[in-house]
PDB file of C-alpha atoms in Angstrom:
ATOM      1  CA  MET G 150      92.344 141.616 133.409  1.00 53.00           C
ATOM      2  CA  THR G 151      92.107 140.133 129.905  1.00 72.00           C
ATOM      3  CA  GLU G 152      95.388 139.008 128.407  1.00 83.00           C
ATOM      4  CA  ARG G 153      96.278 141.036 125.326  1.00 92.00           C
ATOM      5  CA  PHE G 154      98.518 139.716 122.573  1.00 92.00           C
ATOM      6  CA  VAL G 155      99.071 139.950 118.826  1.00 96.00           C
ATOM      7  CA  LYS G 156      99.927 137.130 116.463  1.00 96.00           C
ATOM      8  CA  HIS G 157     101.502 138.272 113.188  1.00 97.00           C
ATOM      9  CA  ALA G 158     101.352 136.019 110.156  1.00 97.00           C
ATOM     10  CA  THR G 159     101.602 135.912 106.398  1.00 98.00           C
ATOM     11  CA  PHE G 160      99.891 133.302 104.265  1.00 97.00           C
ATOM     12  CA  VAL G 161      99.551 132.734 100.537  1.00 98.00           C
ATOM     13  CA  VAL G 162      96.685 130.950  98.770  1.00 98.00           C
ATOM     14  CA  GLU G 163      96.913 130.228  95.050  1.00 98.00           C
ATOM     15  CA  ARG G 164      94.228 129.179  92.599  1.00 98.00           C
ATOM     16  CA  THR G 165      94.146 128.701  88.837  1.00 97.00           C
ATOM     17  CA  TYR G 166      90.852 129.409  87.085  1.00 97.00           C
ATOM     18  CA  PRO G 167      89.736 128.529  83.542  1.00 97.00           C
ATOM     19  CA  ALA G 168      88.824 132.169  82.936  1.00 97.00           C
ATOM     20  CA  SER G 169      90.654 135.155  81.489  1.00 97.00           C
ATOM     21  CA  PRO G 170      92.424 137.702  83.697  1.00 97.00           C
ATOM     22  CA  ALA G 171      89.729 140.199  82.617  1.00 97.00           C
ATOM     23  CA  GLN G 172      86.982 137.880  83.915  1.00 98.00           C
ATOM     24  CA  VAL G 173      88.773 137.280  87.222  1.00 98.00           C
ATOM     25  CA  TYR G 174      89.415 140.994  87.672  1.00 98.00           C
ATOM     26  CA  HIS G 175      85.759 141.760  86.883  1.00 98.00           C
ATOM     27  CA  ALA G 176      84.715 139.325  89.655  1.00 98.00           C
ATOM     28  CA  TRP G 177      86.596 141.561  92.132  1.00 98.00           C
ATOM     29  CA  ALA G 178      85.815 144.948  90.586  1.00 98.00           C
ATOM     30  CA  ASP G 179      82.062 144.688  89.963  1.00 97.00           C
ATOM     31  CA  PRO G 180      79.753 144.681  93.028  1.00 96.00           C
ATOM     32  CA  VAL G 181      77.145 142.375  91.446  1.00 95.00           C
ATOM     33  CA  ALA G 182      79.795 139.877  90.324  1.00 96.00           C
ATOM     34  CA  LYS G 183      81.585 140.025  93.685  1.00 96.00           C
ATOM     35  CA  ALA G 184      78.362 139.450  95.642  1.00 94.00           C
ATOM     36  CA  LYS G 185      78.114 136.030  93.926  1.00 94.00           C
ATOM     37  CA  TRP G 186      81.142 134.748  95.869  1.00 94.00           C
ATOM     38  CA  PHE G 187      81.739 137.261  98.696  1.00 92.00           C
ATOM     39  CA  SER G 188      79.316 138.904 101.092  1.00 88.00           C
ATOM     40  CA  LYS G 189      77.091 141.537  99.506  1.00 90.00           C
ATOM     41  CA  PRO G 190      78.702 144.931 100.141  1.00 93.00           C
ATOM     42  CA  ASP G 191      77.076 147.716 102.127  1.00 95.00           C
ATOM     43  CA  ILE G 192      79.543 150.143 100.510  1.00 97.00           C
ATOM     44  CA  PHE G 193      81.463 149.383  97.312  1.00 97.00           C
ATOM     45  CA  ASP G 194      83.776 152.069  95.925  1.00 98.00           C
ATOM     46  CA  PHE G 195      86.324 150.136  93.858  1.00 98.00           C
ATOM     47  CA  ARG G 196      89.059 152.690  93.190  1.00 98.00           C
ATOM     48  CA  VAL G 197      92.357 153.650  94.811  1.00 98.00           C
ATOM     49  CA  GLY G 198      91.320 155.368  98.048  1.00 98.00           C
ATOM     50  CA  GLY G 199      87.870 153.774  97.834  1.00 98.00           C
ATOM     51  CA  ARG G 200      86.191 151.741 100.526  1.00 98.00           C
ATOM     52  CA  GLU G 201      84.317 148.448 100.714  1.00 97.00           C
ATOM     53  CA  THR G 202      82.318 147.351 103.742  1.00 97.00           C
ATOM     54  CA  SER G 203      80.048 144.424 104.461  1.00 94.00           C
ATOM     55  CA  SER G 204      78.428 143.045 107.596  1.00 92.00           C
ATOM     56  CA  GLY G 205      76.743 139.764 108.343  1.00 85.00           C
ATOM     57  CA  GLY G 206      76.740 136.588 110.325  1.00 78.00           C
ATOM     58  CA  PRO G 207      74.547 133.823 111.649  1.00 76.00           C
ATOM     59  CA  PRO G 208      71.049 134.694 112.935  1.00 81.00           C
ATOM     60  CA  GLU G 209      72.124 134.090 116.545  1.00 81.00           C
ATOM     61  CA  GLY G 210      75.090 136.455 116.112  1.00 77.00           C
ATOM     62  CA  PRO G 211      77.679 137.808 116.258  1.00 83.00           C
ATOM     63  CA  ILE G 212      77.794 140.282 113.397  1.00 88.00           C
ATOM     64  CA  PHE G 213      81.100 140.310 111.508  1.00 91.00           C
ATOM     65  CA  THR G 214      82.161 143.542 109.799  1.00 95.00           C
ATOM     66  CA  PHE G 215      84.692 143.704 106.950  1.00 96.00           C
ATOM     67  CA  ASP G 216      85.965 147.254 106.349  1.00 98.00           C
ATOM     68  CA  ALA G 217      88.497 147.674 103.522  1.00 98.00           C
ATOM     69  CA  PHE G 218      90.331 150.516 101.802  1.00 98.00           C
ATOM     70  CA  TYR G 219      91.832 150.028  98.337  1.00 98.00           C
ATOM     71  CA  GLN G 220      95.499 151.045  98.279  1.00 98.00           C
ATOM     72  CA  GLU G 221      96.499 150.083  94.725  1.00 98.00           C
ATOM     73  CA  ILE G 222      94.643 148.797  91.697  1.00 98.00           C
ATOM     74  CA  VAL G 223      96.285 147.783  88.435  1.00 98.00           C
ATOM     75  CA  PRO G 224      93.416 146.598  86.218  1.00 97.00           C
ATOM     76  CA  GLU G 225      93.561 142.893  85.380  1.00 97.00           C
ATOM     77  CA  GLN G 226      96.877 142.541  87.258  1.00 98.00           C
ATOM     78  CA  ARG G 227      96.869 143.543  90.937  1.00 98.00           C
ATOM     79  CA  ILE G 228      94.587 144.664  93.764  1.00 98.00           C
ATOM     80  CA  VAL G 229      95.980 145.744  97.146  1.00 98.00           C
ATOM     81  CA  TYR G 230      93.766 146.619 100.080  1.00 98.00           C
ATOM     82  CA  THR G 231      93.971 146.994 103.828  1.00 98.00           C
ATOM     83  CA  TYR G 232      91.121 145.858 106.029  1.00 98.00           C
ATOM     84  CA  THR G 233      89.850 145.335 109.516  1.00 97.00           C
ATOM     85  CA  LEU G 234      87.627 142.476 110.641  1.00 96.00           C
ATOM     86  CA  ASP G 235      85.411 142.987 113.682  1.00 96.00           C
ATOM     87  CA  SER G 236      83.086 140.681 115.598  1.00 93.00           C
ATOM     88  CA  GLY G 237      80.472 142.932 117.146  1.00 89.00           C
ATOM     89  CA  ASP G 238      82.489 145.608 118.949  1.00 91.00           C
ATOM     90  CA  THR G 239      85.657 143.477 119.083  1.00 93.00           C
ATOM     91  CA  ARG G 240      88.471 144.109 116.613  1.00 96.00           C
ATOM     92  CA  MET G 241      89.724 140.694 115.511  1.00 95.00           C
ATOM     93  CA  SER G 242      92.421 141.654 113.022  1.00 97.00           C
ATOM     94  CA  VAL G 243      94.011 144.203 110.725  1.00 98.00           C
ATOM     95  CA  SER G 244      95.477 143.000 107.424  1.00 98.00           C
ATOM     96  CA  ILE G 245      97.023 144.001 104.131  1.00 98.00           C
ATOM     97  CA  THR G 246      96.048 141.838 101.182  1.00 98.00           C
ATOM     98  CA  THR G 247      97.609 141.601  97.738  1.00 98.00           C
ATOM     99  CA  VAL G 248      95.710 139.877  94.931  1.00 98.00           C
ATOM    100  CA  GLU G 249      97.864 139.101  91.898  1.00 98.00           C
ATOM    101  CA  ILE G 250      96.066 138.158  88.668  1.00 98.00           C
ATOM    102  CA  LEU G 251      98.403 136.456  86.215  1.00 98.00           C
ATOM    103  CA  PRO G 252      97.826 134.910  82.787  1.00 97.00           C
ATOM    104  CA  ALA G 253      98.316 131.140  82.859  1.00 96.00           C
ATOM    105  CA  ASP G 254      97.912 128.295  80.383  1.00 93.00           C
ATOM    106  CA  GLY G 255      94.191 127.988  79.778  1.00 91.00           C
ATOM    107  CA  GLY G 256      93.216 130.733  82.206  1.00 96.00           C
ATOM    108  CA  THR G 257      94.392 132.792  85.143  1.00 98.00           C
ATOM    109  CA  LYS G 258      96.556 132.167  88.177  1.00 98.00           C
ATOM    110  CA  LEU G 259      95.462 134.136  91.245  1.00 98.00           C
ATOM    111  CA  ILE G 260      97.914 134.620  94.117  1.00 98.00           C
ATOM    112  CA  PHE G 261      96.296 135.904  97.318  1.00 98.00           C
ATOM    113  CA  THR G 262      98.786 137.061  99.970  1.00 98.00           C
ATOM    114  CA  GLU G 263      97.593 138.289 103.359  1.00 98.00           C
ATOM    115  CA  GLN G 264      99.779 139.812 106.059  1.00 98.00           C
ATOM    116  CA  GLY G 265      97.871 140.203 109.266  1.00 97.00           C
ATOM    117  CA  ALA G 266      97.905 141.156 112.913  1.00 97.00           C
ATOM    118  CA  PHE G 267      95.467 138.895 114.783  1.00 96.00           C
ATOM    119  CA  PHE G 268      94.385 140.169 118.187  1.00 96.00           C
ATOM    120  CA  ASP G 269      93.930 138.402 121.525  1.00 93.00           C
ATOM    121  CA  GLY G 270      93.007 134.994 120.073  1.00 88.00           C
ATOM    122  CA  HIS G 271      89.716 136.214 118.559  1.00 90.00           C
ATOM    123  CA  ASP G 272      90.842 134.788 115.200  1.00 90.00           C
ATOM    124  CA  THR G 273      93.900 132.890 114.015  1.00 92.00           C
ATOM    125  CA  PRO G 274      95.938 132.925 110.823  1.00 94.00           C
ATOM    126  CA  GLU G 275      95.113 129.244 110.318  1.00 94.00           C
ATOM    127  CA  VAL G 276      91.353 129.830 110.479  1.00 92.00           C
ATOM    128  CA  ARG G 277      91.649 132.869 108.201  1.00 93.00           C
ATOM    129  CA  GLU G 278      93.748 130.971 105.657  1.00 95.00           C
ATOM    130  CA  HIS G 279      91.191 128.134 105.607  1.00 95.00           C
ATOM    131  CA  GLY G 280      88.341 130.615 105.126  1.00 92.00           C
ATOM    132  CA  THR G 281      90.263 132.353 102.347  1.00 95.00           C
ATOM    133  CA  GLY G 282      90.666 129.044 100.538  1.00 96.00           C
ATOM    134  CA  LEU G 283      86.917 128.465 100.722  1.00 94.00           C
ATOM    135  CA  MET G 284      86.293 132.013  99.510  1.00 94.00           C
ATOM    136  CA  LEU G 285      88.591 131.556  96.510  1.00 96.00           C
ATOM    137  CA  ASP G 286      86.901 128.238  95.713  1.00 97.00           C
ATOM    138  CA  ALA G 287      83.575 130.114  95.683  1.00 96.00           C
ATOM    139  CA  LEU G 288      85.144 132.675  93.330  1.00 97.00           C
ATOM    140  CA  GLY G 289      86.097 129.825  91.011  1.00 96.00           C
ATOM    141  CA  LYS G 290      82.538 128.466  91.019  1.00 97.00           C
ATOM    142  CA  SER G 291      81.160 131.928  90.224  1.00 96.00           C
ATOM    143  CA  LEU G 292      83.423 132.217  87.174  1.00 95.00           C
TER     144      LEU G 292
END
């Protein structure tokens, strides 16, 4: 029998961008802008109660599926969503993410907080936090 366990974790990644809060928010809210730094969405319904999904991975597999639901959106200030991440048919994690967009000297401070349940060792908070940092660096380059 396969050992089952859950690892709970919270991590915070912060970035400051030389762009306005409106520009940073637009990079999250517009599917064309978001596809420049995040995977191209299969579904993109950016509104409270809306859904975003994307799937992809290396040619040899597996396919990773991101499936999110927007819980709260305060334009140019805050985005909150819950999401699952699957590898093929295996659920890797379930998370709640809060993105805070704050004015800062010369630009915008973004605070990304994720609270997750990571299942059976398929992913770890440390790997996810590292990947999130890379993702937010890509956001910065797209701005």
